[in-house]
Every structure is written in C-alpha cells, then in structure tokens.
XYZ file of C-alpha atoms in Angstrom:
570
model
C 0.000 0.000 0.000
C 1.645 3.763 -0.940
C 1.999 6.234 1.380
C -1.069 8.616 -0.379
C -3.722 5.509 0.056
C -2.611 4.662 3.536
C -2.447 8.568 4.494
C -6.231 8.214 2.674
C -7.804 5.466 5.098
C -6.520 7.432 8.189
C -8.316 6.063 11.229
C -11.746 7.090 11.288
C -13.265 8.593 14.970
C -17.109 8.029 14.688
C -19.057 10.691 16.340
C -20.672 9.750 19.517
C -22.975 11.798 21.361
C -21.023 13.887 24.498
C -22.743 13.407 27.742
C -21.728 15.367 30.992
C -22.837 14.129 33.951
C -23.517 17.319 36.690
C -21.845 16.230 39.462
C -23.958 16.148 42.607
C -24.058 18.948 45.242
C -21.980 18.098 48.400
C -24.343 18.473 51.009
C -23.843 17.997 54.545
C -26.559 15.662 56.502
C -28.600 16.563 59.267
C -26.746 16.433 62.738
C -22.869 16.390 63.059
C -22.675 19.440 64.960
C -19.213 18.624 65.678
C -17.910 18.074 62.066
C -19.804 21.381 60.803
C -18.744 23.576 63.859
C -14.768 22.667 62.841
C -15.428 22.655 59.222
C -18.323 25.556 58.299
C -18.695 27.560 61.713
C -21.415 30.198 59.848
C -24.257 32.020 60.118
C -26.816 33.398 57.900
C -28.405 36.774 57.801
C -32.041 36.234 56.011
C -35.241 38.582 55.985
C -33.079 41.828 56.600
C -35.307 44.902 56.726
C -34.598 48.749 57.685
C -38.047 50.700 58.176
C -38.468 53.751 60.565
C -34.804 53.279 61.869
C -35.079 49.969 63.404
C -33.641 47.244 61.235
C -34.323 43.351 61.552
C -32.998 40.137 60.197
C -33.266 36.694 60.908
C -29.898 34.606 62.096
C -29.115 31.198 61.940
C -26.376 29.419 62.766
C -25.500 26.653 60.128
C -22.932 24.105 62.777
C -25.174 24.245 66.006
C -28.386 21.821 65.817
C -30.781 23.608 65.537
C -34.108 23.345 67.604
C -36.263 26.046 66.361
C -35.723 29.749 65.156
C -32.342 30.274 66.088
C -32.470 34.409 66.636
C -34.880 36.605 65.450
C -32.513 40.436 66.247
C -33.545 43.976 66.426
C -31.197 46.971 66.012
C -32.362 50.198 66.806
C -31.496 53.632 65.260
C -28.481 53.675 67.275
C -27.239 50.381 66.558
C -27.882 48.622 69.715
C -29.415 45.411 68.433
C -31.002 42.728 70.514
C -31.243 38.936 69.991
C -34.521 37.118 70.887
C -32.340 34.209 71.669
C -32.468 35.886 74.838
C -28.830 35.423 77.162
C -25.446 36.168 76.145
C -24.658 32.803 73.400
C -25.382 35.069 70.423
C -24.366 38.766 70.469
C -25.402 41.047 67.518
C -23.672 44.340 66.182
C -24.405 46.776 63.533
C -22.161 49.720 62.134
C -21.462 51.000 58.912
C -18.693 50.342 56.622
C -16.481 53.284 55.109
C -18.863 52.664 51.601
C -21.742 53.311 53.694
C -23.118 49.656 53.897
C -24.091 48.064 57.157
C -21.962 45.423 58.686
C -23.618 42.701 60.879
C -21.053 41.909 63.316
C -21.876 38.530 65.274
C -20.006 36.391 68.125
C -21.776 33.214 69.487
C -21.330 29.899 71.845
C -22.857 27.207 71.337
C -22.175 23.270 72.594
C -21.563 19.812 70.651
C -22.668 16.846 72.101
C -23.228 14.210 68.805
C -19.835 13.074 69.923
C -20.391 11.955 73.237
C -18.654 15.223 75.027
C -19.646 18.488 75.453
C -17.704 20.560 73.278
C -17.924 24.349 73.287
C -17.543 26.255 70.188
C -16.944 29.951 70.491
C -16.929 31.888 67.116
C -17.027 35.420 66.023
C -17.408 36.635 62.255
C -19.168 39.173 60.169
C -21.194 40.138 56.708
C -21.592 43.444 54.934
C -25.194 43.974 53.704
C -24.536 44.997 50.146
C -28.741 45.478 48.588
C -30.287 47.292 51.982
C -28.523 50.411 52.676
C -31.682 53.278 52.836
C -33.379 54.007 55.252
C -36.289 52.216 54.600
C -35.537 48.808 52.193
C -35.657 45.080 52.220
C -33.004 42.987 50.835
C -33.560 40.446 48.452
C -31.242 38.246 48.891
C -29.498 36.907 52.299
C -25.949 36.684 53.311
C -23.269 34.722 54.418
C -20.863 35.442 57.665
C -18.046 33.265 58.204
C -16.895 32.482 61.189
C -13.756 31.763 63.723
C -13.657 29.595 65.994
C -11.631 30.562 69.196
C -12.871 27.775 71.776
C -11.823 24.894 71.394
C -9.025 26.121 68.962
C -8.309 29.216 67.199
C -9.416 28.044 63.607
C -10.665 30.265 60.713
C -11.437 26.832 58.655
C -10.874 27.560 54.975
C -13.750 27.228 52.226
C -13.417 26.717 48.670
C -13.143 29.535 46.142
C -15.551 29.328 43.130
C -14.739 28.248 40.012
C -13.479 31.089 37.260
C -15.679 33.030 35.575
C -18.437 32.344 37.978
C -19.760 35.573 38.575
C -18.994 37.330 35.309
C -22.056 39.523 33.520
C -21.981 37.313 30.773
C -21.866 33.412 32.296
C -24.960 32.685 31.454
C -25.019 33.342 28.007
C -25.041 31.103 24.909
C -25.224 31.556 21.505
C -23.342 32.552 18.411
C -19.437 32.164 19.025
C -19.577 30.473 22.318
C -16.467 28.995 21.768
C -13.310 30.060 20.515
C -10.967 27.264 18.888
C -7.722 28.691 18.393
C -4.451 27.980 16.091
C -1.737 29.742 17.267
C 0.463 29.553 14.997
C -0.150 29.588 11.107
C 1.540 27.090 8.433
C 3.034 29.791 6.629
C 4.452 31.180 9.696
C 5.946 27.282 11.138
C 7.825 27.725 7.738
C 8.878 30.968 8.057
C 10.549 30.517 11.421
C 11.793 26.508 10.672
C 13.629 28.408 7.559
C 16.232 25.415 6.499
C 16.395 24.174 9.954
C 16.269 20.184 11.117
C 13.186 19.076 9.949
C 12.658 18.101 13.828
C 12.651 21.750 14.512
C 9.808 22.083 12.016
C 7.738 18.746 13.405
C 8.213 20.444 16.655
C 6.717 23.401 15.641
C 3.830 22.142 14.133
C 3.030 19.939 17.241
C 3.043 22.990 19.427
C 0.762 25.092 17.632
C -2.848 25.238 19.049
C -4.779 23.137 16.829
C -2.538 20.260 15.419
C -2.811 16.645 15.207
C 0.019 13.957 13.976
C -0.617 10.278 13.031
C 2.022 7.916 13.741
C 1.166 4.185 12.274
C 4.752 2.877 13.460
C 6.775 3.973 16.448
C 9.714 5.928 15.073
C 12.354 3.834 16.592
C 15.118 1.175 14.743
C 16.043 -0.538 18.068
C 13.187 -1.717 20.559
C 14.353 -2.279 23.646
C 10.532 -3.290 24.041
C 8.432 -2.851 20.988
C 6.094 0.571 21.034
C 7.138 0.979 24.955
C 10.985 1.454 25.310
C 13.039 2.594 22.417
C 16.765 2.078 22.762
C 17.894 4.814 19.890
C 16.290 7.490 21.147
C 17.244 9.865 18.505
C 18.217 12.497 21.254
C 14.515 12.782 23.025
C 12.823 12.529 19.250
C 11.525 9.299 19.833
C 7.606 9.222 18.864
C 5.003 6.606 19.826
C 2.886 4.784 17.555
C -0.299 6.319 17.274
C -2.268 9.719 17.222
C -1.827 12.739 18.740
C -4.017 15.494 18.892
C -3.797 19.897 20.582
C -6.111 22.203 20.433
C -7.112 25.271 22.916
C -10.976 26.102 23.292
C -12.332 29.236 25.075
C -15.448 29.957 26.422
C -16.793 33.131 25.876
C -19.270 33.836 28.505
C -16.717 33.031 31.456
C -13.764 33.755 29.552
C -11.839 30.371 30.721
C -9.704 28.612 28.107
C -8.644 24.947 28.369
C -5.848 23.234 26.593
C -7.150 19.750 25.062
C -4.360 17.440 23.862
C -3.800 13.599 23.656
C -0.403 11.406 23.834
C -1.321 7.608 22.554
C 0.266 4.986 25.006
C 0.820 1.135 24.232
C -2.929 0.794 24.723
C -4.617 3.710 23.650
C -3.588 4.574 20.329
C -6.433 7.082 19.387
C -8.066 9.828 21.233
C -11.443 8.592 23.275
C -14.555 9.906 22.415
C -15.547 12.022 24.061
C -11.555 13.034 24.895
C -12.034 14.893 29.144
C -9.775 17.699 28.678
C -10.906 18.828 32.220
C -12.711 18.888 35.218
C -15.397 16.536 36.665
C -15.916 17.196 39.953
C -18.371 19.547 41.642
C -17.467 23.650 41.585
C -14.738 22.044 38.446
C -15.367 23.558 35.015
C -15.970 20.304 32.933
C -14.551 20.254 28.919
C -15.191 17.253 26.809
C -14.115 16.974 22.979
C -14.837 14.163 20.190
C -12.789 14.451 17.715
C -14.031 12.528 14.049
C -13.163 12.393 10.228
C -10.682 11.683 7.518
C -7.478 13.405 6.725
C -7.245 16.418 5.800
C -11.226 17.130 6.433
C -12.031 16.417 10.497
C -15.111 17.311 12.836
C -14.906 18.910 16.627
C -17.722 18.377 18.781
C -17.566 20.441 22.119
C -19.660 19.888 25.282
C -18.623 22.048 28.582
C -20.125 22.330 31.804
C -19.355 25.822 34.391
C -20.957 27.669 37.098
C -22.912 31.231 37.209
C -24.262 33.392 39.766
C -26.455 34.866 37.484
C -28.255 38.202 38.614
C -25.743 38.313 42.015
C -27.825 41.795 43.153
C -31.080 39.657 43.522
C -29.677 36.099 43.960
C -27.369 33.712 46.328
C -28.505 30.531 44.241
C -25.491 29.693 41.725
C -26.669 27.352 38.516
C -25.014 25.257 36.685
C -25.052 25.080 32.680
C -24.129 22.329 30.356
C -24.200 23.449 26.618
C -22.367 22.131 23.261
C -21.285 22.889 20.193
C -19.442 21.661 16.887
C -17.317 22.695 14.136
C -15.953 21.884 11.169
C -11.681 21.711 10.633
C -10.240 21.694 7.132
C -6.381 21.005 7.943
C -2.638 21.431 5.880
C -1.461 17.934 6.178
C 1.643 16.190 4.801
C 2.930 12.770 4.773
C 6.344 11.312 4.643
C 8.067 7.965 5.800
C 9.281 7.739 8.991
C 12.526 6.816 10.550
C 12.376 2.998 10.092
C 12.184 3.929 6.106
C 9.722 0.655 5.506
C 6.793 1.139 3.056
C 4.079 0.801 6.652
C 5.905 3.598 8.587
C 3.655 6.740 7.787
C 4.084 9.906 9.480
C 1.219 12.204 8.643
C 1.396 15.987 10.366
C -1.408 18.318 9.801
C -2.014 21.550 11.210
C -4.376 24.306 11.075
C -4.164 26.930 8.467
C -6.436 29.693 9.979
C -5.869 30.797 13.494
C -9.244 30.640 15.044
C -12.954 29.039 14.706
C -15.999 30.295 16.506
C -18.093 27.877 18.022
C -21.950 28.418 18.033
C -23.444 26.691 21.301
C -26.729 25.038 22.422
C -27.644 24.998 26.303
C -28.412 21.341 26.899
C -28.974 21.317 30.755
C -29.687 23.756 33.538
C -30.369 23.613 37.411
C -30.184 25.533 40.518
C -27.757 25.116 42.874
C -28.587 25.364 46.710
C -27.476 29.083 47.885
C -23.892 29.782 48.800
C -22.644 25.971 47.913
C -20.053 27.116 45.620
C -18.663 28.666 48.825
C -19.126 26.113 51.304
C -16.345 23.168 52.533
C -17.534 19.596 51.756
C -19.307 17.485 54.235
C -16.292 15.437 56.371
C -16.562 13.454 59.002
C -13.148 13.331 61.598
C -9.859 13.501 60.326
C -6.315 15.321 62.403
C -8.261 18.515 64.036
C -10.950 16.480 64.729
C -9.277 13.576 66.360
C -7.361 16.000 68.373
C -10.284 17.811 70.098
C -12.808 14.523 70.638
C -11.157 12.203 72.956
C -7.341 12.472 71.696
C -5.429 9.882 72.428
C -1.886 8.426 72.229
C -0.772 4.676 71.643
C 2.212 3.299 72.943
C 3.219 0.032 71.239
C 6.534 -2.070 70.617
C 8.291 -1.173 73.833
C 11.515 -1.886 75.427
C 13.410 -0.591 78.001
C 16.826 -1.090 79.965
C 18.553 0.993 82.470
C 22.174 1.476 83.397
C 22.960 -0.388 86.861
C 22.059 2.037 89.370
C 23.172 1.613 93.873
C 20.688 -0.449 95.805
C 20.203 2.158 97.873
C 19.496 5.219 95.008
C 17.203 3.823 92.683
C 16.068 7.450 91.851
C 19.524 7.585 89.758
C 18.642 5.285 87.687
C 19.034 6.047 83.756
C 18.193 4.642 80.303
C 20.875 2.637 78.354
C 18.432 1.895 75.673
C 14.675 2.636 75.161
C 12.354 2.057 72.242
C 8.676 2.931 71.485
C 6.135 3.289 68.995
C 4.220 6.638 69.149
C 0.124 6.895 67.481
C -1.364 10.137 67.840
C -4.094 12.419 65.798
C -2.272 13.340 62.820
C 0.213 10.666 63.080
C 1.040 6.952 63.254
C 4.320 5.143 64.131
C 6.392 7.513 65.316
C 8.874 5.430 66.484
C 11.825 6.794 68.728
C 14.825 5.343 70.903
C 16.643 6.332 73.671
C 18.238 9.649 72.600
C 20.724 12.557 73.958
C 19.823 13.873 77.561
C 18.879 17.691 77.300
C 17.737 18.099 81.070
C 17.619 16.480 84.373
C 18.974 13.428 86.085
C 18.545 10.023 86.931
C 14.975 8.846 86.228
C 13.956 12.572 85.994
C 16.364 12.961 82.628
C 14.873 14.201 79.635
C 15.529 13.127 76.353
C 14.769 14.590 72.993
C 12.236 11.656 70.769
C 13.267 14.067 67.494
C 14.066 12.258 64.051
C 16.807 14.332 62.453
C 18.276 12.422 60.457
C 15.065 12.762 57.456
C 16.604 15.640 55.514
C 14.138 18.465 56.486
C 15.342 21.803 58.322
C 14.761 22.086 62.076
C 12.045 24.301 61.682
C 10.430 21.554 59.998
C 10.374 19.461 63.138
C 8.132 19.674 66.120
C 9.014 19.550 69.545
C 9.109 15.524 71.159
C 10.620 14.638 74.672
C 10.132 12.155 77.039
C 11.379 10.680 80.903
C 10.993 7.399 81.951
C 11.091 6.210 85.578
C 11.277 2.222 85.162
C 10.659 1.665 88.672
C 7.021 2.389 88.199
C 6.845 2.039 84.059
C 5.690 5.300 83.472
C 6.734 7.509 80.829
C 6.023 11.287 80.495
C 6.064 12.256 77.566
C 5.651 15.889 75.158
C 4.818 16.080 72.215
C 3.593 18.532 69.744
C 1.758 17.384 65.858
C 1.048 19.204 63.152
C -3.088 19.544 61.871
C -3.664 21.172 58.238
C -6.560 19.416 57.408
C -8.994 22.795 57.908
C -6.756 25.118 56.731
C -3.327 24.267 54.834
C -2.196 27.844 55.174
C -2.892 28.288 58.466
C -1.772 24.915 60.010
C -2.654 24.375 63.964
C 0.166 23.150 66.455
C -1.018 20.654 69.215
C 1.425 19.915 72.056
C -0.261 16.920 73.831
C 1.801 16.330 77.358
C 1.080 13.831 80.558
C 2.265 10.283 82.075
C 1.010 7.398 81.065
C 1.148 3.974 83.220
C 2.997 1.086 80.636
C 2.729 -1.492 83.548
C -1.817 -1.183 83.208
C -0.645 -3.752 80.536
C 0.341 -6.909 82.202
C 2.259 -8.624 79.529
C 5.879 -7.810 80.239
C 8.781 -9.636 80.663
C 11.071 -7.922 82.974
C 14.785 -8.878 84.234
C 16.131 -7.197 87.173
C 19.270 -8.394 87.669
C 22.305 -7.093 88.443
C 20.999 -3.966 89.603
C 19.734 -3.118 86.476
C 16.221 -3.571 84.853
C 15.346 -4.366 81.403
C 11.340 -5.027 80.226
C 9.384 -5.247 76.824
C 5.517 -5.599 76.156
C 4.970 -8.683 74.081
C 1.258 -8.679 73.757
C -0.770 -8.536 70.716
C -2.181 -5.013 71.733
C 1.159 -3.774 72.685
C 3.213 -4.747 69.075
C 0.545 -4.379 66.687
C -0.891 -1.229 65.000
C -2.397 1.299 66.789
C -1.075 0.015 70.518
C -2.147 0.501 74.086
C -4.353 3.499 73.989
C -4.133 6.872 76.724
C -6.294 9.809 77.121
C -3.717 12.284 76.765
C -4.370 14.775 80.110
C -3.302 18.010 78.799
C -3.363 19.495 75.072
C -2.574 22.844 74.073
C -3.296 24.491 70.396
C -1.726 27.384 68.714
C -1.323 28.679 65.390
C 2.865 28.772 65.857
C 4.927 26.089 65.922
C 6.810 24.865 68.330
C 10.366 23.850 67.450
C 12.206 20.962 69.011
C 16.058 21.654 70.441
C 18.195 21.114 67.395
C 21.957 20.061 66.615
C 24.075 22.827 66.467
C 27.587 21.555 66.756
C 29.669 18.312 67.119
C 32.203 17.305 69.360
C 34.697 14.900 69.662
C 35.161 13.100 73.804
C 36.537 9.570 73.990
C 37.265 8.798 70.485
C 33.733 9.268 69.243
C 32.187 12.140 67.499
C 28.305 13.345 68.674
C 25.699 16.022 68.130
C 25.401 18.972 70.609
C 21.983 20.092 71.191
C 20.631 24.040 71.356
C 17.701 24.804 72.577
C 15.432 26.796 70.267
C-alpha cells in the first residue's frame, strides 16, 4: 500500500454523542454538629429589613443543631441590636462600613454533644449587607458570615473559592461564538521561522501550535528495547510513539476560561477517546469534553462544557449550573512522509491548522439551581487530624523496650536509660517510632531526652518539639509532644502539644529482668506490638497557630574517640 492511500484510510473517529454528567451537590446531613462547627462555623443573615430606623434580620447558625428559630434580632437607630435568643450565646452588632453599607457583626457559643462530650464552640465573624442600605428597604437576597472559631481552637477553617468566571455579567449566556478554537500559529508562519532548519525543529513546531494533530502508524524507533514501549535509539529525546496525537485550545466566551485539550497515545490507547475529558469533573470544576471525528485532511470537533454562574448576584445567592455544546468543522494542511524505520508501513502524517481561530456556536443542553452559597461552602467530612485531636485524643504506645544502666541499691532514683524504644500513634500521626536519645535536662529517672528524628533531611524548623522521661521503677513515661493539623486550613496549620504520664505497667504482659541492679522489660502482647497500641487519654493538650520547634543540633564534638551532636535549645 503507498503512502497517499494509507495517508487516505486514516483512522476514522465516529461521532458519539457527548454526555456530561452534573456532578452532585456536596451536602452535609442533618446532625454532626461537631464536624460542621470545625469545618463551616457560619451564620446566615435572612429577611433583613430597615423601616423607621429599626432594622431586623433573621440569624441562623448553620454548625449548632438547631431546635427552632435560632435568633430573630432587632437593632435600633443607634445600633444597639437585641437577639430574641435571649442570654449572652449570640451577640449582635451593627455599624457602617467606610462605603456606607451596614456590617452585621456577630459572636456566638454554642455546645456539641453528637460526639459523646460536650464541646464548646466559640466563634465570632461578620457580613456586609450589600442590597439594603436606605433608610427604609428590604433585601432580596441573604448573606453569608463566616466564622472563627476561638474555643476549642483558634481556627478560621478555609472554604473553597468558586470556580473562574463564575460571577462574570456574561456566564450565562449562549449563543453565536460560544467557543473560541484557536491555532496559534499559522503554516506559513511554522515555515517561516523553521527556515532550512532540522526538519525536527519544524515537526516540533507544528506539534506545538494550538490546533494540530500527527498520526504515527509505526513507532519511530530502529532498536526496541521493548516494541512501542521502550526505544533504545532514542534519537536524542525525538523518539515518537505509535499512534495519534491530537492539541487544540478552546475558550469559552461567557466566562472567559480557556482549556488546553491534547492527547499522547500509550501502548494501549492509540487514538483519542470519544468524548476526549480535557478537564474537570468534579463539583465547583469547570468540565470540557471533545470528540474528535473524520478523515485526513477534512475532520469534525464536537464540544460539550459544563461551568458555574451566579447569574443576577444583586437579587440572587442561588449559583446554577449550565451544560451546553457545540461543533465545528476543521479543514487542515497535512503532509505525509516515511518515517525513521524507512519501511513502506511507517507513515508519518502531520497536519495543522491553516487559519488561526474558529468560533463555536453553542446550544444549552442542561440547567439547574444550585442550593445558595454551595459554591462557597467546605464539603461534608466526618473526623480527620483537628478532629481527632479535640474529641477524645489519644496516644498509643506500642513495641516497647526498656533497659537501664545499673544504678546503687540504695538510690534507685539515679537510675538512667541505656536503651529505650517505642512506637508513638497520635491524631495526625502513626508510628512515630523513637529510641533512647541525647539527655537535654535532668537526672537520673527525671532525665529528659529529645524523641526528634533528624536524620530525614528536612530543616529544624520543619520538626516539632518531642521529649520524654521514663522512671522504670514504676513504668511510666512522660512524655511531650507537639503534631502538626492542616486538614482545615493548609495555610494556616494548627500546632497541638499533647503532654502527661502514662502507666505502661496497666498492661500486664511484660517480661522484665532485674538483675544485676539493672532492669530491662518489653511488652509482648498482641495489643502492645501491633498497629495502633495501648491506647491513653492524653491529660493536657494545648493548640496554637505557631509552631513549636524541638532543640536542634548545632555543633559536634569529639570526647573519647567518638564524634556526637550537641543540642541548642530553640
């Protein structure tokens, strides 16, 4: 077969009908007062209304359960408000803002008790009223105050930012030249710039330009390592797979988002997949699909794309989300030429796009209404590192072993550790495991040692603070030690430094030798060597938003014949 016929029966893409799926709205169930109060502490201003100088709204908190109207407030002409809530749990203030708008300012406790404790939140946060600012108005639309928490832990838990073009004026159009679908770069011009260079530099070229697409119906390689997968003469990075590959950009008008599309074929996927997912897929994710059909040089481009709109934001909190599509025609420049293996099959077929943009005309093919504010609003979770280490926090102790220097009969308070292992579980971390270590304080069994791990390549600053004293007479370890909790807020991590004694010997299955005035035990139990361990209430926790650095190695020195580590406190 020649290289025109086989360029000819190119591998034809049947059109198949694109189908986005709208991805469900997270929503968070009824109940788990602890979970929302850590995750969306909130409130929200509804049924605001100014008339005659007093002004009224509705607030409700949206972590607390809630047992029935949660405040009904009244602010009078000189901004004293007052909550029907009646108490001091919810306090209410009103001012205005240098714009002139009025600001509700709000600060509220409330308790948790889905958990099994009673866990008091304390929160403060505050809303501008943007569509009430006479004298006499109502608003039509409500509003959102976030909150942070300062009992149990000074949290201001992060929510996600809506997707691009969300709130432009034009999101929710569609129509004539929807879409853009651009070529960056015209033939003429490739040529231009390639001048006589390496015709790689000109297949380079063409690949990067906006709209291009290459057909490769041997892998251009003479020596397989493994045939289509590894190529041993890699002809300086040029080595191409068998198969098609396809680039184009496509923007969407109304939100003004563009999304590169492209395809690489692998050892199993040759072609692109209809439709080809350039993008997205998830809730509050702008969603691109392509199907890409036809013959050389004449090819089809279907377009389907999903995004979200606040349409009407001065009358409206519900966001919608649109589905539309579109299609288009594409008339490439392609040329054909054997390829490196020089045999009769090995066509290399390169097309590109001669005109530098096509306009899209789309259909809207699904709408619905989104639940107010959820474009704004963190997921529904249940648990995870700040909430393990406010509901019953806990440390397990497992795979330990201990033995002491001899110590006099008649001092066993001098006693000191020769060797020590233990496995550390926390909230926020698992298998810590740490080993008798260099003495930064005390004496005898009161000695303090540092449980850091140095030795993993990250800067001091890095670590957190870990010590520990043991006092093998009675098994009991006390032990400090601070984690690391980002899961609310990566920017603003929290520091928890969880501190007390904790009784080893409440688990009876040691074996202990105390001979030579010396002791030596280890926990051979299945609850003391596997995963998690023994488990502790840990006494004493304190949270704060700065870390809290361990003492570090500052110097070495050389006593005895053997170099060590110095320590500096930080």
């Amino acid at each position: 077969m020649g290289a025109l016929q086989l360029l000819a029966t190119t591998l034809l893409l049947a059109p198949l009908a694109l189908a986005i799926d709208i991805p469900k709205v997270p929503t968070w169930p009824s109940g788990r007062c602890t979970d929302k109060s850590l995750t969306i502490p909130s409130w929200i201003i509804s049924n605001y209304k100014v008339s005659g100088g007093t002004t009224t709204f509705r607030v409700d908190n949206r972590a607390a359960v809630v047992t029935g109207l949660i405040a009904s407030v009244t602010c009078t002409s000189d901004n004293k408000c007052q909550s029907s809530a009646g108490g001091d749990e919810l306090r209410v203030t009103i001012a205005h803002g240098a714009n002139g708008n009025p600001v509700i300012g709000l600060s509220e406790i409330w308790v948790c008790t889905d958990e099994g404790d009673r866990v008091f939140f304390t929160a403060t946060g505050s809303t501008t009223i943007t569509q009430c600012a006479s004298d006499n108005c109502v608003s039509p639309i409500t509003y959102l105050a976030y909150g942070s928490l300062s009992l149990p832990i000074p949290l201001t838990p992060a929510q996600p930012s809506p997707p691009p073009g969300y709130n432009a004026p034009t999101c929710a159009d569609v129509g004539q030249g929807h879409w853009t679908v651009s070529g960056g770069m015209y033939i003429t011009t490739l040529l231009r710039v390639a001048g006589d260079h390496d015709p790689k530099v000109l297949s380079r070229l063409i690949q990067n330009a906006t709209v291009s697409y290459q057909n490769y119906t041997k892998g251009q390689c003479k020596q397989w390592y493994q045939p289509d997968q590894i190529c041993l003469d890699n002809q300086n990075g040029g080595f191409k797979a068998k198969g098609q590959y396809l680039n184009l950009n496509v923007t969407n008008k109304a939100i003004s988002h563009a999304v590169t599309c492209s395809f690489t074929p692998t050892y199993n996927h040759l072609s692109p997949p209809t439709p080809l997912r350039c993008t997205g897929g998830n809730f509050n994710e702008i969603t691109l699909d392509v199907s890409w059909s036809g013959t050389v040089p004449n090819f089809s481009l279907k377009v389907e794309e999903l995004w979200y709109c606040l349409e009407s934001p001065a009358t409206n909190v519900n966001p919608t989300v649109i589905v539309a599509s579109g299609s288009t025609s594409l008339s490439l420049i392609c040329t054909s030429n054997i390829g490196i293996t020089g045999t009769p099959d090995d066509i290399v077929t390169t097309c590109t796009d001669p005109v530098s943009s096509h306009a899209v005309d789309g259909t809207q093919v699904a709408k619905e209404t989104l639940p107010p504010f959820s474009l704004v609003t963190a997921y529904s979770s249940h648990g995870g590192c700040t909430f393990d280490s406010i509901i019953n926090p806990t440390f397990y102790y497992r795979g330990m072993f201990f033995s002491t220097n001899a110590f006099p009969a008649n001092d066993p308070s001098s006693a000191t550790i020769s060797r020590f292992t233990a496995g550390l579980t926390g909230p926020g971390f698992a298998d810590f495991f740490f080993y008798e270590n260099k003495a930064i304080s005390g004496t005898g069994i009161n000695t303090v040692y540092t449980c850091n791990v140095y030795y993993d390549g990250k800067p001091p600053e890095s670590h957190w603070n870990c010590t520990y004293s043991f006092n093998p007479h009675t098994k009991t370890i006390t032990q400090d030690k601070v984690w690391q909790c980002s899961d609310k807020n990566a920017a603003q991590p929290l520091y928890f430094d969880g501190s007390g004694s904790f009784n080893w010997s409440v688990d009876p299955y040691s074996d202990c030798n105390t001979a030579g005035n010396a002791i030596s035990c280890y926990w051979h139990d299945s609850l003391a060597t596997l995963q998690p361990g023994v488990p502790y209430d840990i006494p004493k926790i304190t949270v704060g938003l700065v870390n809290v650095p361990p003492p570090h190695y500052e110097s070495t020195e050389r006593v005895n014949g053997k170099w060590a580590k110095l320590f500096k406190s930080s």
